[in-house]
mmCIF file of C-alpha atoms in Angstrom:
data_model
loop_
_atom_site.group_PDB
_atom_site.id
_atom_site.type_symbol
_atom_site.label_atom_id
_atom_site.label_comp_id
_atom_site.label_asym_id
_atom_site.label_seq_id
_atom_site.Cartn_x
_atom_site.Cartn_y
_atom_site.Cartn_z
ATOM 1 C CA MET A 1 25.045 36.941 30.640
ATOM 2 C CA THR A 2 22.958 33.811 31.111
ATOM 3 C CA THR A 3 23.297 30.679 29.064
ATOM 4 C CA LEU A 4 19.888 29.299 28.188
ATOM 5 C CA ALA A 5 20.881 26.083 26.445
ATOM 6 C CA ALA A 6 23.831 24.506 28.165
ATOM 7 C CA ALA A 7 25.036 21.142 26.888
ATOM 8 C CA SER A 8 25.101 18.474 29.536
ATOM 9 C CA ALA A 9 26.164 14.848 29.492
ATOM 10 C CA SER A 10 22.574 13.594 29.730
ATOM 11 C CA SER A 11 21.282 15.589 26.749
ATOM 12 C CA SER A 12 23.598 14.426 24.003
ATOM 13 C CA ALA A 13 22.755 14.579 20.303
ATOM 14 C CA GLU A 14 21.878 10.883 20.127
ATOM 15 C CA PRO A 15 18.165 10.148 19.629
ATOM 16 C CA GLY A 16 18.099 7.151 21.950
ATOM 17 C CA THR A 17 16.372 3.835 22.189
ATOM 18 C CA LEU A 18 12.851 5.198 22.476
ATOM 19 C CA ALA A 19 13.111 7.095 19.187
ATOM 20 C CA PHE A 20 14.484 3.995 17.461
ATOM 21 C CA LEU A 21 11.608 1.884 18.754
ATOM 22 C CA VAL A 22 9.058 4.460 17.583
ATOM 23 C CA VAL A 23 10.543 4.600 14.071
ATOM 24 C CA PHE A 24 10.887 0.813 13.918
ATOM 25 C CA GLY A 25 7.277 0.381 15.047
ATOM 26 C CA MET A 26 6.084 2.800 12.372
ATOM 27 C CA ALA A 27 8.034 0.853 9.736
ATOM 28 C CA VAL A 28 6.419 -2.417 10.830
ATOM 29 C CA VAL A 29 2.943 -0.872 10.781
ATOM 30 C CA LEU A 30 3.548 0.585 7.301
ATOM 31 C CA ALA A 31 4.798 -2.764 5.983
ATOM 32 C CA VAL A 32 1.627 -4.478 7.224
ATOM 33 C CA LEU A 33 -0.522 -1.675 5.803
ATOM 34 C CA PHE A 34 1.124 -1.861 2.354
ATOM 35 C CA ARG A 35 0.759 -5.630 2.298
ATOM 36 C CA SER A 36 -2.929 -5.381 3.151
ATOM 37 C CA MET A 37 -3.474 -2.648 0.566
ATOM 38 C CA SER A 38 -1.793 -4.768 -2.105
ATOM 39 C CA LYS A 39 -4.048 -7.702 -1.235
ATOM 40 C CA HIS A 40 -7.185 -5.571 -1.473
ATOM 41 C CA LEU A 41 -6.100 -3.997 -4.765
ATOM 42 C CA ARG A 42 -5.565 -7.462 -6.257
ATOM 43 C CA LYS A 43 -9.128 -8.386 -5.240
ATOM 44 C CA VAL A 44 -10.526 -5.213 -6.808
ATOM 45 C CA ASN A 45 -8.539 -5.782 -10.010
ATOM 46 C CA SER A 46 -9.750 -9.365 -10.406
ATOM 47 C CA ALA A 47 -13.355 -8.322 -9.713
ATOM 48 C CA ALA A 48 -13.098 -5.594 -12.354
ATOM 49 C CA ARG A 49 -11.754 -8.084 -14.882
ATOM 50 C CA ARG A 50 -14.608 -10.490 -14.163
ATOM 51 C CA ASP A 51 -17.151 -7.689 -14.581
ATOM 52 C CA GLU A 52 -15.549 -6.637 -17.858
ATOM 53 C CA GLN A 53 -15.604 -10.203 -19.168
ATOM 54 C CA ALA A 54 -19.241 -10.605 -18.120
ATOM 55 C CA ARG A 55 -20.192 -7.368 -19.902
ATOM 56 C CA ALA A 56 -18.304 -8.453 -23.028
ATOM 57 C CA ALA A 57 -20.029 -11.833 -22.982
ATOM 58 C CA ALA A 58 -23.430 -10.165 -22.587
ATOM 59 C CA GLN A 59 -22.805 -7.891 -25.569
ATOM 60 C CA ASP A 60 -21.480 -10.688 -27.812
ATOM 61 C CA PRO A 61 -23.207 -13.953 -26.873
ATOM 62 C CA SER A 62 -21.305 -15.989 -29.503
ATOM 63 C CA GLY A 63 -18.056 -15.380 -27.659
ATOM 64 C CA ASP A 64 -16.293 -14.270 -30.843
ATOM 65 C CA ARG A 65 -14.852 -10.859 -30.306
ATOM 66 C CA PRO A 66 -13.605 -9.169 -33.447
ATOM 67 C CA GLY A 67 -9.958 -8.185 -33.490
ATOM 68 C CA PRO A 68 -8.609 -4.697 -34.098
ATOM 69 C CA ARG A 69 -8.941 -3.436 -37.665
#
């Protein structure tokens, strides 16, 4: 009977340095990506607020907005 998968000293169950560097690199890239996305979403949110305020000012030129009834 032949053994197809024999365990040797060089092929241990440890992932190794290369796998760690790949995972670490992906984590760094994701951190930069999330930071950039957060920055862009803040810009979009502030632009939407400015547009909403401009529309509200155009509808009510006196600046007095009635409160909820």
